[in-house]
CSV table of C-alpha atoms in Angstrom, one decimal:
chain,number,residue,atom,x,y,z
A,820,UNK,CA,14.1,-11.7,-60.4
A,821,UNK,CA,16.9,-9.8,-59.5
A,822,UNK,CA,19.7,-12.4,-61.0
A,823,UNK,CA,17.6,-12.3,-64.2
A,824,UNK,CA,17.4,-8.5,-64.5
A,825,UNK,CA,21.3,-8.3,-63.7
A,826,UNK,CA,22.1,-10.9,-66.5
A,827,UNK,CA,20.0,-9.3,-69.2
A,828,UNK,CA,17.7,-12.6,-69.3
A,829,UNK,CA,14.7,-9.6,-69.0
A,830,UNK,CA,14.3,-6.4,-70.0
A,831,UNK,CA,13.2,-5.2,-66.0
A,832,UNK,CA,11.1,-6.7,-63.4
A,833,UNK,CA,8.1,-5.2,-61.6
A,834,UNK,CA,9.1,-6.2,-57.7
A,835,UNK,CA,9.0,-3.5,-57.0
A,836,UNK,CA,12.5,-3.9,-55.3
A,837,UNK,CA,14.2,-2.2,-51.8
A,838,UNK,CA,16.7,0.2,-53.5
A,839,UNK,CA,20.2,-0.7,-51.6
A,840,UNK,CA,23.6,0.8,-52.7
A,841,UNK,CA,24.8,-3.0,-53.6
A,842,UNK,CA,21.7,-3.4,-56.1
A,843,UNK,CA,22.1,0.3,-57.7
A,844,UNK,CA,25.4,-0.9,-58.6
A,845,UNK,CA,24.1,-3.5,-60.6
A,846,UNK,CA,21.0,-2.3,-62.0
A,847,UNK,CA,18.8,0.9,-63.3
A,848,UNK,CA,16.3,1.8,-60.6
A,849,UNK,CA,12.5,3.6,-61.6
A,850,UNK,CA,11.6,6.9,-59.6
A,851,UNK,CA,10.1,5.1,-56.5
A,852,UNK,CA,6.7,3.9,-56.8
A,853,UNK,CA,6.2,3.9,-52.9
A,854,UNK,CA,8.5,3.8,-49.5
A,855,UNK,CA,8.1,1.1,-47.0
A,856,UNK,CA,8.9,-0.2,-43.6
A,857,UNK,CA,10.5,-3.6,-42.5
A,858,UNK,CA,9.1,-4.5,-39.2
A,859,UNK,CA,8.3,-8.3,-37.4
A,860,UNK,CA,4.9,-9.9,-37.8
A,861,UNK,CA,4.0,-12.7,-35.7
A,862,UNK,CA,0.7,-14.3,-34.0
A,863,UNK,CA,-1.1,-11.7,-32.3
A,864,UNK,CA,-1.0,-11.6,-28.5
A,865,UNK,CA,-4.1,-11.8,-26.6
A,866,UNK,CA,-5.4,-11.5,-23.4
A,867,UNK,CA,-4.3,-14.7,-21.2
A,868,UNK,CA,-4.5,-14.9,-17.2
A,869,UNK,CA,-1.4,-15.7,-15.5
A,870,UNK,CA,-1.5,-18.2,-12.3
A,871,UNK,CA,1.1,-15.7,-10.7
A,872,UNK,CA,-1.0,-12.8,-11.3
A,873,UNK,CA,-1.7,-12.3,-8.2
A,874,UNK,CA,1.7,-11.3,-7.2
A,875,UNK,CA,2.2,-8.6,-10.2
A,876,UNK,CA,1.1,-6.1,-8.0
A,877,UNK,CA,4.1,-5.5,-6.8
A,878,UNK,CA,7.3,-5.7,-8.4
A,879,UNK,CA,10.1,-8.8,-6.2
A,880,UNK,CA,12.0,-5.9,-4.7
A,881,UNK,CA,8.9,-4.8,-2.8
A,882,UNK,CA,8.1,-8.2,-2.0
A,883,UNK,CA,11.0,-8.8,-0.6
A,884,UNK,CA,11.4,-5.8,1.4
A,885,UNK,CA,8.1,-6.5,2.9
A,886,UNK,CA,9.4,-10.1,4.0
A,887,UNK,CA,12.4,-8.7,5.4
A,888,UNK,CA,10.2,-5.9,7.7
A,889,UNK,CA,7.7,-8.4,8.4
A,890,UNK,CA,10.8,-10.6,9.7
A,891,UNK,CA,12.5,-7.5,11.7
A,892,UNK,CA,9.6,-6.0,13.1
A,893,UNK,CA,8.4,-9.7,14.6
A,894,UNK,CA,12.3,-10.2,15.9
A,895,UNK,CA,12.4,-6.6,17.5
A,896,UNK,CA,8.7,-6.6,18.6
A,897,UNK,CA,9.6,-10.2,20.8
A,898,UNK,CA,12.9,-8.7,21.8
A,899,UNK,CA,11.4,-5.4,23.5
A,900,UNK,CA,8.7,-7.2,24.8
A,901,UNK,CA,11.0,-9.8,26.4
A,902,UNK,CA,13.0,-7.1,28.1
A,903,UNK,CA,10.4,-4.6,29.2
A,904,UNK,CA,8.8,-8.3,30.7
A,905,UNK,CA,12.4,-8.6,32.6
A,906,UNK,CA,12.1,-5.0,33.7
A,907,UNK,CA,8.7,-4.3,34.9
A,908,UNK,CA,8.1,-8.1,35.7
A,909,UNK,CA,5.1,-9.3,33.8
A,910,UNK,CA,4.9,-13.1,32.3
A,911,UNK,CA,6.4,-13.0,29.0
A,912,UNK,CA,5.2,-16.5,27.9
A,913,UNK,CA,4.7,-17.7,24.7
A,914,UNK,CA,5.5,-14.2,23.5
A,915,UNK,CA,6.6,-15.6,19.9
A,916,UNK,CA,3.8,-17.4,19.1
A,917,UNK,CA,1.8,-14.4,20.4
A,918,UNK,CA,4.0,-11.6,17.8
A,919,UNK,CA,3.7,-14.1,15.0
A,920,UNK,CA,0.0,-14.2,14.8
A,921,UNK,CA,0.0,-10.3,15.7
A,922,UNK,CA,1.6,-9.7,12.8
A,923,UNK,CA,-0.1,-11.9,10.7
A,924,UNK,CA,-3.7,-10.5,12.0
A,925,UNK,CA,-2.4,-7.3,11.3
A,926,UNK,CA,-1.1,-7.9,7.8
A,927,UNK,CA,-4.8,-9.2,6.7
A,928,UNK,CA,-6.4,-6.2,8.4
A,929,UNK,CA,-8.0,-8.5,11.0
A,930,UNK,CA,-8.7,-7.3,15.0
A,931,UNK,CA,-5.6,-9.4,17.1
A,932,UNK,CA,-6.4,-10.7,20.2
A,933,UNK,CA,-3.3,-9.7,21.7
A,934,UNK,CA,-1.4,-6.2,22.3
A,935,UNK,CA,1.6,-5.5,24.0
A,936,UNK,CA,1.2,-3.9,27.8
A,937,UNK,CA,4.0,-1.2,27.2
A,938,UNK,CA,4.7,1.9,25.7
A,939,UNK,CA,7.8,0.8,23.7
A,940,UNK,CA,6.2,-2.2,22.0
A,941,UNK,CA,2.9,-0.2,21.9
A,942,UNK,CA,5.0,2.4,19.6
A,943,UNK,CA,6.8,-0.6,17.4
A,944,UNK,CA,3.1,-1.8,16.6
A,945,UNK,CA,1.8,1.5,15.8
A,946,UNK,CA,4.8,2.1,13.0
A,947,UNK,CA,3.9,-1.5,11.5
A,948,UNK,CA,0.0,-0.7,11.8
A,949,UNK,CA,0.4,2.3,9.5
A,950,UNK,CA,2.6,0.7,7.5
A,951,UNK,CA,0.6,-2.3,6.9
A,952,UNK,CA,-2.4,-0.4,6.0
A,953,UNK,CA,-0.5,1.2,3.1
A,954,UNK,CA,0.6,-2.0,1.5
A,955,UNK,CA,-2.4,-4.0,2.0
A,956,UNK,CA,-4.3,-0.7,0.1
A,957,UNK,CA,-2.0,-0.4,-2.4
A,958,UNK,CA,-2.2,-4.1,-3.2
A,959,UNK,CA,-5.8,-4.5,-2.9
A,960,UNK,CA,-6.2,-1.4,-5.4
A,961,UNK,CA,-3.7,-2.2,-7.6
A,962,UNK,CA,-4.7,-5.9,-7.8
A,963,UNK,CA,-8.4,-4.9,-8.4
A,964,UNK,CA,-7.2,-2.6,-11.5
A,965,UNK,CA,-5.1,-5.5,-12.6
A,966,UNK,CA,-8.3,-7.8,-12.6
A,967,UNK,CA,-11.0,-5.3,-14.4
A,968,UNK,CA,-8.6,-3.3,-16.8
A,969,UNK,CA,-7.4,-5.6,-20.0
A,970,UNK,CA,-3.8,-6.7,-19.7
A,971,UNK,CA,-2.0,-7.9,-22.9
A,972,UNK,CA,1.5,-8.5,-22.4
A,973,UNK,CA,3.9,-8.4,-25.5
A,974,UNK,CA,6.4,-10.5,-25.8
A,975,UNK,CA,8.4,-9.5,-29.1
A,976,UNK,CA,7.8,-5.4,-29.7
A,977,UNK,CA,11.0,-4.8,-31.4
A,978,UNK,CA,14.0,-7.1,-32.9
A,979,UNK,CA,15.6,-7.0,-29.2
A,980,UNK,CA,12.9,-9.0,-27.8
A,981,UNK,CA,13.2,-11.1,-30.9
A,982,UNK,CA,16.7,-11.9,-30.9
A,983,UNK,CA,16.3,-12.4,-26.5
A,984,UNK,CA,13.1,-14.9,-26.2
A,985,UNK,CA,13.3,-18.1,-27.7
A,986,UNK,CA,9.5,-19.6,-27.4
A,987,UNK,CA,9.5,-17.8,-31.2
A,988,UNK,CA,11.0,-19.2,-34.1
A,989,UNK,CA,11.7,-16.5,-36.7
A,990,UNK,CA,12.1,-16.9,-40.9
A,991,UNK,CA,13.8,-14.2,-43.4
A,992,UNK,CA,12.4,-13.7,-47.2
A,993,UNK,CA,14.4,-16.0,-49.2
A,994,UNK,CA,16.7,-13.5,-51.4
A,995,UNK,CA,15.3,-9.9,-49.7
A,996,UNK,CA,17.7,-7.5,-49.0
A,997,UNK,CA,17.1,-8.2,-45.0
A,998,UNK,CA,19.2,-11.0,-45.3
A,999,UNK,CA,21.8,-9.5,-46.8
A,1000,UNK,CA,21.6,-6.2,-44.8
A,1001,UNK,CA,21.9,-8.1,-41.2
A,1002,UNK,CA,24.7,-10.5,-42.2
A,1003,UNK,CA,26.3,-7.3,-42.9
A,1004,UNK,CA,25.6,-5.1,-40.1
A,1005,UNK,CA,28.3,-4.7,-37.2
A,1006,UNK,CA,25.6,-4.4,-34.9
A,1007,UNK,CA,25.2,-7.6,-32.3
A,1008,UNK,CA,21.0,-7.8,-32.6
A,1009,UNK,CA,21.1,-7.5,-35.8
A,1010,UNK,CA,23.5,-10.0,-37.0
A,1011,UNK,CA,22.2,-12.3,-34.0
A,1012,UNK,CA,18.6,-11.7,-36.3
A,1013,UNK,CA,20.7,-13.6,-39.0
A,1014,UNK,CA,22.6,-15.9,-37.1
A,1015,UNK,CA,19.4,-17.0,-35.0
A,1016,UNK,CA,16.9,-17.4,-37.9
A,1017,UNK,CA,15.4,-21.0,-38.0
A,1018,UNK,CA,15.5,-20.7,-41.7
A,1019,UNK,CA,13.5,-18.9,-44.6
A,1020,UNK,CA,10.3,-18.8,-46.6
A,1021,UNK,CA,9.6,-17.3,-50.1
A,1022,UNK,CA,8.1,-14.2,-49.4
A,1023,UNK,CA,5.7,-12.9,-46.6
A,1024,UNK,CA,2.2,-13.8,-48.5
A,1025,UNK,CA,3.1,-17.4,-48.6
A,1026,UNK,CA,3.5,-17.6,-44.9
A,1027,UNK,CA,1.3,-15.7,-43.6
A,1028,UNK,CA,-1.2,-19.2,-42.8
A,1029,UNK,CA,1.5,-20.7,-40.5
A,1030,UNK,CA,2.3,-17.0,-39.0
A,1031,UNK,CA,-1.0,-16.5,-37.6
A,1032,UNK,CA,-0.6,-19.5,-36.1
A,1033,UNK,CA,1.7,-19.5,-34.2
A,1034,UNK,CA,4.8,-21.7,-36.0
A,1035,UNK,CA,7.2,-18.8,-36.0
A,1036,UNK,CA,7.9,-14.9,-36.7
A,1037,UNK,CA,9.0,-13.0,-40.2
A,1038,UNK,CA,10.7,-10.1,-40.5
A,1039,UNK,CA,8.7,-8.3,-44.0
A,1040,UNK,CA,7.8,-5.3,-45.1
A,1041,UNK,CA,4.6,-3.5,-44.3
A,1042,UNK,CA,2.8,-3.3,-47.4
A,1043,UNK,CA,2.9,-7.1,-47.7
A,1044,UNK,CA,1.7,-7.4,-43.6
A,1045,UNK,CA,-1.1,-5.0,-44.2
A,1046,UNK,CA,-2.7,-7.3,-46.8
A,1047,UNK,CA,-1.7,-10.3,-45.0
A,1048,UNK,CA,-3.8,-8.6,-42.2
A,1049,UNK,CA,-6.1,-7.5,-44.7
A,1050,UNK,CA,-6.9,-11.4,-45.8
A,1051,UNK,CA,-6.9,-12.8,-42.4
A,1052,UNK,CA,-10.0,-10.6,-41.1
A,1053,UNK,CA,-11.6,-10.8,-44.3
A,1054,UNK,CA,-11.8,-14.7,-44.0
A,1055,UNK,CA,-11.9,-14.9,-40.4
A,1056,UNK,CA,-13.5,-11.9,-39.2
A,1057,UNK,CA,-11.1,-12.1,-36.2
A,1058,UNK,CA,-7.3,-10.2,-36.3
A,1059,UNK,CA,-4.4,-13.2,-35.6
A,1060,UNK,CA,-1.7,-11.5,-36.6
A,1061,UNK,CA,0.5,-8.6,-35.0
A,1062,UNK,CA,3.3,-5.9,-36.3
A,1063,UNK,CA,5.8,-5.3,-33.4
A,1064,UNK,CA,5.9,-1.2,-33.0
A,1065,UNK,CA,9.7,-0.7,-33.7
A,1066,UNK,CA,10.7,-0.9,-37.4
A,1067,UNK,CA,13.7,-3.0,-38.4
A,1068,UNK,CA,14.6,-1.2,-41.3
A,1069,UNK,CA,12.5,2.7,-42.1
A,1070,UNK,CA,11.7,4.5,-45.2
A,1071,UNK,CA,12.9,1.7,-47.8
A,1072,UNK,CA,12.4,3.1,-51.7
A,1073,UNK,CA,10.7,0.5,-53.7
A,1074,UNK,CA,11.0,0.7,-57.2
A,1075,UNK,CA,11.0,-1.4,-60.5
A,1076,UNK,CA,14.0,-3.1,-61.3
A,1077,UNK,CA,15.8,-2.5,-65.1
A,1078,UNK,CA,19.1,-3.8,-66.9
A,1079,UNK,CA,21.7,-1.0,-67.0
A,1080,UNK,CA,21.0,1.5,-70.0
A,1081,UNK,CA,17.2,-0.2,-70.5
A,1082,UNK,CA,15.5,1.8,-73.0
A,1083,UNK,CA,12.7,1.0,-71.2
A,1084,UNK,CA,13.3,3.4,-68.3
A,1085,UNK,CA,12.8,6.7,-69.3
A,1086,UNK,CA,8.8,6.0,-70.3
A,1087,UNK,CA,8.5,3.6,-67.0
A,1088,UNK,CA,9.4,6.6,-65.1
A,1089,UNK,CA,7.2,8.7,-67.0
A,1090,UNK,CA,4.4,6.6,-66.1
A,1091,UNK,CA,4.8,5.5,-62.9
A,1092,UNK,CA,5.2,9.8,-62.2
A,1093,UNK,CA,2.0,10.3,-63.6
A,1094,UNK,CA,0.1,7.2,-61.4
A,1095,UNK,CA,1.8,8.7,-58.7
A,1096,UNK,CA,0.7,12.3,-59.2
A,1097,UNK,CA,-2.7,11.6,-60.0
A,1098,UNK,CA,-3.1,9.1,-56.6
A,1099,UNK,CA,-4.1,5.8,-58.8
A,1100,UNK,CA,-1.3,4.1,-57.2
A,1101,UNK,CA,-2.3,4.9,-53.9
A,1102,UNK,CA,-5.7,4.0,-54.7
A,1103,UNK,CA,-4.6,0.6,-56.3
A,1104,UNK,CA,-2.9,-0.2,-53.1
A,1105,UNK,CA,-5.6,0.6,-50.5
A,1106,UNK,CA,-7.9,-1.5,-53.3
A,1107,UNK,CA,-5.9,-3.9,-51.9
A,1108,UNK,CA,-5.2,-3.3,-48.6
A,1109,UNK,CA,-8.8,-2.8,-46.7
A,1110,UNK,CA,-10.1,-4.2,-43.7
A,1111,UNK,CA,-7.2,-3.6,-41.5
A,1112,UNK,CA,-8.0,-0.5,-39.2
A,1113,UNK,CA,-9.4,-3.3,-36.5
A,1114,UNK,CA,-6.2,-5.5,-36.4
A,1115,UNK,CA,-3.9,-2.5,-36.7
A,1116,UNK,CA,-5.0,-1.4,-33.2
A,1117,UNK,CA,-3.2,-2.5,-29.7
A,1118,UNK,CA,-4.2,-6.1,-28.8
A,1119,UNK,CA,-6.3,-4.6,-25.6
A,1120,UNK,CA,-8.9,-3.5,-27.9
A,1121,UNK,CA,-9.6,-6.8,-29.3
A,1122,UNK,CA,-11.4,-6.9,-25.7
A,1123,UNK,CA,-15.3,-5.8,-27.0
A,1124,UNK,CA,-16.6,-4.4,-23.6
A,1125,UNK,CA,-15.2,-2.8,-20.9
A,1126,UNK,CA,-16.2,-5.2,-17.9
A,1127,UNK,CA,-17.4,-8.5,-18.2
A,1128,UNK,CA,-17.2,-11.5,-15.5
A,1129,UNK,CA,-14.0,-12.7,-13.9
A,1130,UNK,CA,-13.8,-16.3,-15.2
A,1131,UNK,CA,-11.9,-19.3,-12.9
A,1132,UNK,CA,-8.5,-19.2,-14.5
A,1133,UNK,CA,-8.4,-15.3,-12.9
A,1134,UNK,CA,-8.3,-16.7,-9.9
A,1135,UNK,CA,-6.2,-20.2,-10.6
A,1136,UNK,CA,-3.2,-19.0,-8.7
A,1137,UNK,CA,-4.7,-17.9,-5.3
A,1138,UNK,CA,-7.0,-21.2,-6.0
A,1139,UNK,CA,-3.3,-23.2,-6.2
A,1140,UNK,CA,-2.9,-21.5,-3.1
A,1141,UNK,CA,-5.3,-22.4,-0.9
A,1142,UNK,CA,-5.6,-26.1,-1.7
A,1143,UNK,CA,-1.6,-26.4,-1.3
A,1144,UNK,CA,-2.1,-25.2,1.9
A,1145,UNK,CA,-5.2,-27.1,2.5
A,1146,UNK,CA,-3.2,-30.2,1.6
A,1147,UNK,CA,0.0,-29.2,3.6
A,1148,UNK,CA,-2.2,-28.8,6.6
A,1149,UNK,CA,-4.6,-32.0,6.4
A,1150,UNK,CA,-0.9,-34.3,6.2
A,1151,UNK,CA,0.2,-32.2,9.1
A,1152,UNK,CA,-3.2,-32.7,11.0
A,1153,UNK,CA,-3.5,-36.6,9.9
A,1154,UNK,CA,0.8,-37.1,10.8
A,1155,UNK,CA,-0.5,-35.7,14.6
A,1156,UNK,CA,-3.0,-37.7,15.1
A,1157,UNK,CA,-0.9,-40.7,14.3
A,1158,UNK,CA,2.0,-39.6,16.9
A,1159,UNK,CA,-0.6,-39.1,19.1
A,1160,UNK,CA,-1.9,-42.5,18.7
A,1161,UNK,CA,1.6,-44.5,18.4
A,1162,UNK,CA,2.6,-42.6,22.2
A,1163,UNK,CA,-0.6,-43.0,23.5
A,1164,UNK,CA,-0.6,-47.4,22.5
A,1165,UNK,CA,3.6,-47.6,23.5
A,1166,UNK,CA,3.5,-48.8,27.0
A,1167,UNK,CA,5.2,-47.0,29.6
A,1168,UNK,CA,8.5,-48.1,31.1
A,1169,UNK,CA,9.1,-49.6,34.8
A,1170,UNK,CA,11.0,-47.6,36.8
């Protein structure tokens, strides 16, 4: 529409068009009829239970700190018992076996059986106590909020997380001025937004079906999402598409497109000042742009009420768990029993 307008095949087109300094030097712009945003619409997150949930709690820095005090408390626990056994001479037997399921018992807030006889290991198992009581709190509450409060995590918010994940195809317009303006750009997300593109579709409207589910991303402007938004929930009744929070490209001028020197343009402008004064082009667009206050809302509220039951898949991963080590242990407990049964049948040697 553009290429017609610049070689005086029309007298102007309607668009309306992103004003950009390369297109004003082409062509007559109208007084802007709007502004507009370019942001990234995609499929809409929603709320999804991760096997490994159970280990969000805390973030693998804590984790592994708690590994390597668990590891140094057992390892200084055995060596002060060892010696004060040496010193005051008490039986120090099977004193690792012993400090391993200490610490264990301890860790899951269970009674151990056994407790050191002396004053320095009694102090080293006091510090862990306390300490252990902390993480196992924190954990349990954190874990419990974790389980109850909706958790949506969003993958693509802004065209850094575009350009970085790669489970997302994403399109351009065909001929908008977002393809020009990130070839163009000297800076590296935005021209690895071009580079990275798995190709381009017409215009926003068009796509909007395989959007919502799923195939890729598009980068559009906002006017054309909100009514894409607009027709999904008023066929569906259900919001599938999303609009990541940061904005590509802000405060774009749309306006009509004319051939230089259009005599056209001075009554255009007239008119489109007068729609725009009075509010009838505002009204015309939120004619047709409605039914999108629901969708336009963070993905956690698409959860209805604010508890409901904890179905299987919230629990998959400690599930996992448990039968791994189920399994681990029955092949340790079968792989016994046959030792036990190939010594017990070998016959024993003459001396």
């Amino acid at each position: 529409m553009m290429g017609q307008v610049y070689r005086n095949e029309v007298e102007f087109a309607l668009g309306p068009f992103a004003v950009t300094p390369q297109r004003e030097e082409a062509i007559d712009f109208s007084l802007a009829v709007h502004t507009d945003n370019q942001a990234i619409i995609m499929i809409r997150p929603g709320l999804q239970n991760d096997i490994s949930g159970f280990l969000k709690p805390f973030a693998l820095e804590v984790w592994l700190l708690i590994i390597l005090s668990v590891l140094s408390i057992v390892m200084t626990l055995v060596f002060v018992v060892v010696v004060e056994g040496r010193i005051l001479g008490f039986s120090t037997w099977r004193v690792v076996s012993k400090v391993f399921m200490w610490m264990l018992q301890t860790l899951l807030q269970q009674n151990p059986r056994w407790t050191p006889k002396q004053d320095g290991a009694r102090l080293i198992v006091t510090t862990w106590v306390l300490a252990s009581i902390v993480f196992i709190s924190c954990y349990s509450a954190i874990l419990t909020a974790m389980l109850t409060v909706p958790r949506v995590t969003i993958p693509v918010d802004s065209l850094e997380d575009l350009v970085t994940q790669t489970h997302l195809p994403w399109r351009l317009e065909s001929g908008a001025m977002m393809l020009t303006y990130l070839q163009e750009s000297e800076d590296k997300v935005r021209r690895k937004a071009f580079i990275g593109m798995s190709g381009t579709i017409p215009d926003c409207w068009s796509g909007r079906q395989a959007i919502a589910r799923g195939k890729f991303a598009a980068i559009c402007d906002e006017t054309s999402m909100k009514k894409a938004i607009s027709w999904d929930f008023s066929t569906s009744g259900q919001c599938h598409l999303y609009i990541a929070r940061e904005r590509v490209y802000s405060n774009l001028m749309m306006c009509l497109a004319f051939k230089v020197n259009s005599s056209y343009l001075v009554r255009a402008n007239k008119i489109i000042e007068m729609l725009r004064d009075t509010g009838v082009l505002a009204k015309w667009l939120g004619n047709e742009i409605t039914n999108t206050s629901q969708c336009l809302r963070p993905p956690t509220s698409d959860r209805r009420i604010s508890m409901q039951p904890l179905s299987i898949d919230s629990f998959l991963g400690p599930l996992i768990l448990l039968f791994g080590g189920l399994s681990v242990a029955l092949h340790i407990f079968v792989g016994e029993h046959l030792i036990h049964l190939c010594w017990s049948r070998t016959p024993p040697l003459l001396s």
